[in-house]
Coordinates of C-alpha atoms in Angstrom, one line a residue:
Chain A
X1 CA 118.1 141.7 14.1
X2 CA 118.0 144.1 11.2
X3 CA 120.4 146.6 12.8
X4 CA 124.0 145.8 11.9
X5 CA 127.0 147.2 13.8
X6 CA 129.7 148.3 11.5
X7 CA 132.3 149.0 14.2
X8 CA 134.9 146.8 12.5
X9 CA 134.7 148.8 9.3
X10 CA 135.0 152.1 11.2
X11 CA 138.0 150.7 13.2
X12 CA 139.7 149.7 10.0
X13 CA 139.2 153.1 8.5
X14 CA 140.6 154.8 11.5
X15 CA 143.4 152.2 11.8
X16 CA 142.6 151.7 15.4
X17 CA 142.7 148.4 17.3
X18 CA 139.8 147.1 19.5
X19 CA 142.1 147.2 22.5
X20 CA 142.9 150.9 22.0
X21 CA 139.2 151.7 21.6
X22 CA 138.5 149.8 24.9
X23 CA 141.0 151.9 26.8
X24 CA 139.7 155.1 25.3
X25 CA 136.0 154.5 25.7
X26 CA 136.2 152.7 29.0
X27 CA 134.2 149.7 28.0
X28 CA 135.5 146.2 28.6
X29 CA 137.0 144.1 25.8
X30 CA 134.3 141.5 26.3
X31 CA 131.5 144.0 25.9
X32 CA 133.0 145.7 22.8
X33 CA 133.5 142.2 21.3
X34 CA 129.7 141.5 21.9
X35 CA 129.0 144.8 20.1
X36 CA 131.3 144.2 17.3
X37 CA 130.1 140.6 16.6
X38 CA 126.4 141.8 16.6
X39 CA 125.4 139.8 19.6
X40 CA 124.4 142.9 21.6
X41 CA 120.7 143.5 22.3
X42 CA 120.9 147.2 22.9
X43 CA 123.4 150.1 23.1
X44 CA 123.4 152.9 25.7
X45 CA 123.4 156.5 24.5
X46 CA 126.4 157.1 26.7
X47 CA 128.3 154.2 25.0
X48 CA 127.3 155.4 21.6
X49 CA 128.4 158.9 22.5
X50 CA 131.8 157.8 23.7
X51 CA 132.3 155.6 20.6
X52 CA 131.4 158.5 18.3
X53 CA 133.7 160.9 20.2
X54 CA 136.7 158.6 20.1
X55 CA 136.2 157.4 16.6
X56 CA 135.2 160.9 15.4
X57 CA 132.2 159.6 13.6
X58 CA 128.4 159.9 13.5
X59 CA 126.1 157.2 15.0
X60 CA 124.9 156.4 11.5
X61 CA 128.4 155.3 10.6
X62 CA 128.4 152.7 13.3
X63 CA 124.9 151.3 12.8
X64 CA 123.2 150.2 9.6
X65 CA 119.7 149.0 8.9
X66 CA 119.4 146.0 6.7
X67 CA 115.9 144.9 5.9
X68 CA 116.9 141.6 4.3
X69 CA 118.5 140.5 7.6
X70 CA 115.2 141.0 9.3
X71 CA 113.4 138.9 6.7
X72 CA 116.0 136.2 7.0
X73 CA 115.6 136.2 10.8
X74 CA 111.8 136.0 10.5
X75 CA 112.2 133.0 8.1
X76 CA 114.4 131.3 10.5
Chain B
X1 CA 123.7 125.1 55.2
X2 CA 120.5 124.7 53.3
X3 CA 122.4 123.0 50.5
X4 CA 123.8 120.5 53.0
X5 CA 120.3 119.8 54.3
X6 CA 119.0 119.3 50.8
X7 CA 121.9 116.9 50.1
X8 CA 121.1 114.9 53.3
X9 CA 117.4 114.7 52.4
X10 CA 118.3 113.7 48.9
X11 CA 120.6 110.9 50.1
X12 CA 117.9 109.7 52.6
X13 CA 115.4 109.4 49.8
X14 CA 117.8 107.5 47.5
X15 CA 118.5 105.1 50.3
X16 CA 114.8 104.6 50.9
X17 CA 114.2 104.0 47.2
X18 CA 117.1 101.5 47.1
X19 CA 115.8 99.6 50.2
X20 CA 112.3 99.5 48.7
X21 CA 113.7 97.9 45.5
X22 CA 116.2 95.7 47.2
X23 CA 113.5 94.1 49.4
X24 CA 110.5 94.7 47.2
X25 CA 111.6 92.9 44.1
X26 CA 112.6 89.7 45.8
X27 CA 109.3 89.7 47.6
X28 CA 107.5 90.0 44.3
X29 CA 109.5 87.1 42.9
X30 CA 109.0 84.9 46.0
X31 CA 105.3 85.8 46.1
X32 CA 104.8 84.0 42.8
X33 CA 105.9 80.7 44.3
X34 CA 105.3 80.9 48.1
X35 CA 102.3 82.0 50.0
X36 CA 103.2 85.2 51.8
X37 CA 99.8 85.9 53.3
X38 CA 101.4 86.3 56.7
X39 CA 103.2 89.4 55.4
X40 CA 100.0 90.8 53.9
X41 CA 98.0 90.2 57.1
X42 CA 94.6 91.5 56.1
X43 CA 95.7 93.4 53.1
X44 CA 96.4 91.7 49.8
X45 CA 99.8 91.7 48.0
X46 CA 98.2 93.7 45.2
X47 CA 97.5 96.5 47.7
X48 CA 101.1 96.3 49.1
X49 CA 102.5 96.5 45.5
X50 CA 100.2 99.3 44.5
X51 CA 101.4 101.3 47.5
X52 CA 105.0 100.4 46.9
X53 CA 104.9 101.6 43.3
X54 CA 103.1 104.8 44.4
X55 CA 105.7 105.3 47.1
X56 CA 108.6 104.8 44.6
X57 CA 107.0 107.4 42.3
X58 CA 106.7 109.7 45.3
X59 CA 110.4 109.3 46.2
X60 CA 111.4 109.8 42.6
X61 CA 109.3 113.0 42.3
X62 CA 110.7 114.3 45.6
X63 CA 114.2 113.5 44.3
X64 CA 113.6 115.5 41.1
X65 CA 112.2 118.5 43.1
X66 CA 115.1 118.5 45.5
X67 CA 117.7 118.2 42.7
X68 CA 116.1 121.2 41.0
X69 CA 116.0 123.2 44.3
X70 CA 119.7 122.4 44.9
X71 CA 120.6 123.7 41.4
X72 CA 118.6 126.9 42.0
X73 CA 120.3 127.3 45.3
X74 CA 123.8 126.9 43.8
X75 CA 123.0 129.7 41.3
X76 CA 122.0 131.8 44.3
X77 CA 125.3 131.1 46.0
X78 CA 127.1 132.1 42.8
X79 CA 125.2 135.4 42.9
X80 CA 123.2 135.2 39.7
X81 CA 119.9 133.3 40.2
X82 CA 118.1 135.1 37.3
X83 CA 119.2 132.7 34.6
X84 CA 116.9 131.0 32.0
X85 CA 117.8 127.6 33.4
X86 CA 116.2 128.5 36.8
X87 CA 113.0 129.4 35.1
X88 CA 113.0 125.9 33.5
X89 CA 113.8 124.4 36.9
X90 CA 110.8 126.1 38.6
X91 CA 108.7 124.9 35.7
X92 CA 110.0 121.3 36.2
X93 CA 109.1 121.5 39.9
X94 CA 105.5 122.5 39.2
X95 CA 105.1 119.9 36.5
X96 CA 106.4 117.2 38.8
X97 CA 104.0 118.3 41.6
X98 CA 101.1 118.5 39.1
X99 CA 101.9 115.1 37.6
X100 CA 102.3 113.4 41.0
X101 CA 99.0 114.8 42.3
X102 CA 97.1 113.8 39.2
X103 CA 98.7 110.3 39.5
X104 CA 97.7 110.2 43.2
X105 CA 94.1 111.1 42.4
X106 CA 94.0 108.5 39.6
X107 CA 95.4 105.9 42.1
X108 CA 92.9 106.8 44.8
X109 CA 90.0 106.6 42.3
X110 CA 91.4 103.4 40.9
X111 CA 91.3 101.9 44.4
X112 CA 87.7 103.0 44.9
X113 CA 86.7 101.4 41.6
X114 CA 88.7 98.2 42.3
X115 CA 87.2 98.0 45.8
X116 CA 83.7 98.1 44.4
X117 CA 84.6 95.6 41.8
X118 CA 86.7 93.1 43.6
X119 CA 85.8 93.8 47.2
X120 CA 87.9 91.3 49.2
X121 CA 91.1 92.1 47.4
X122 CA 91.2 95.5 49.0
X123 CA 90.4 94.5 52.6
X124 CA 91.4 97.0 55.2
X125 CA 92.1 99.7 52.7
X126 CA 90.4 103.0 52.9
X127 CA 90.0 104.3 49.4
X128 CA 89.0 107.9 49.5
X129 CA 89.3 110.6 46.9
X130 CA 90.2 114.0 48.3
X131 CA 91.6 117.1 46.7
X132 CA 94.8 118.4 48.2
X133 CA 94.0 122.1 48.0
X134 CA 97.3 123.2 49.5
X135 CA 99.2 121.3 46.9
X136 CA 97.1 122.6 44.0
X137 CA 97.5 126.2 45.4
X138 CA 101.3 125.5 45.5
X139 CA 101.2 124.4 41.9
X140 CA 99.4 127.6 40.8
X141 CA 101.8 129.8 42.8
X142 CA 104.8 127.9 41.2
X143 CA 103.3 128.3 37.7
X144 CA 103.1 132.1 38.2
X145 CA 106.5 132.2 39.8
X146 CA 108.0 130.2 36.9
X147 CA 106.6 132.6 34.4
X148 CA 107.8 135.7 36.4
X149 CA 111.2 134.0 36.6
X150 CA 111.2 133.4 32.9
X151 CA 110.5 137.1 32.2
X152 CA 113.1 138.2 34.8
X153 CA 115.7 135.9 33.2
X154 CA 114.9 137.4 29.8
X155 CA 115.3 141.0 31.2
X156 CA 118.6 139.9 32.9
X157 CA 119.9 138.6 29.6
X158 CA 118.9 141.8 27.8
X159 CA 120.6 143.9 30.4
X160 CA 123.7 141.7 30.2
X161 CA 123.8 142.3 26.4
X162 CA 123.2 146.0 26.7
X163 CA 126.5 147.7 26.0

């Protein structure tokens, strides 16, 4: 998928652990790990909203479009 | 309960298959040296063997179907039947039914041809070619169900990976 989740970078910038984010957002550790590792197929607006609120960021800071990833996926 | 019944049926079929091979193979060996026409009565050993092989295939096909049904049932007990594996299992079931019925039709037409060619060899055997409409309908229904299951499993996976 050409959409890359940059949650780890934002977490590092905010000096926040994944466990702390889990507690604040109310999403399980397993689900946040799926999101962080890029295995997620979709993200709910409510989850995105909660993440942006707790991390004090914009959705664009959490998601990134990378065309070359899409080309690589298509080649595979 | 249903699982227990399936296990019983499965065991019964395995035993039947074992008995068939335990008694069938020695008869085949003995038949090469000794005249066993008293066993055959009016039907030749070729016919007996043709039917034994068909029966063995039938038992094996039924075994495969029951095994797949049991696995599907176990996922149902676990509370998550919409998994991609179940779609594959339903697919296996219709493929086995389809394969067996095609084989059965080939076998029946083979008997018809052989009866016309050899005549006496197939005494007392009614070779008739009929289409089992109920089974073919079941195969079609299962094909559709397998594809629906496949789509359902994909949706389930997507839902599972929606955060």
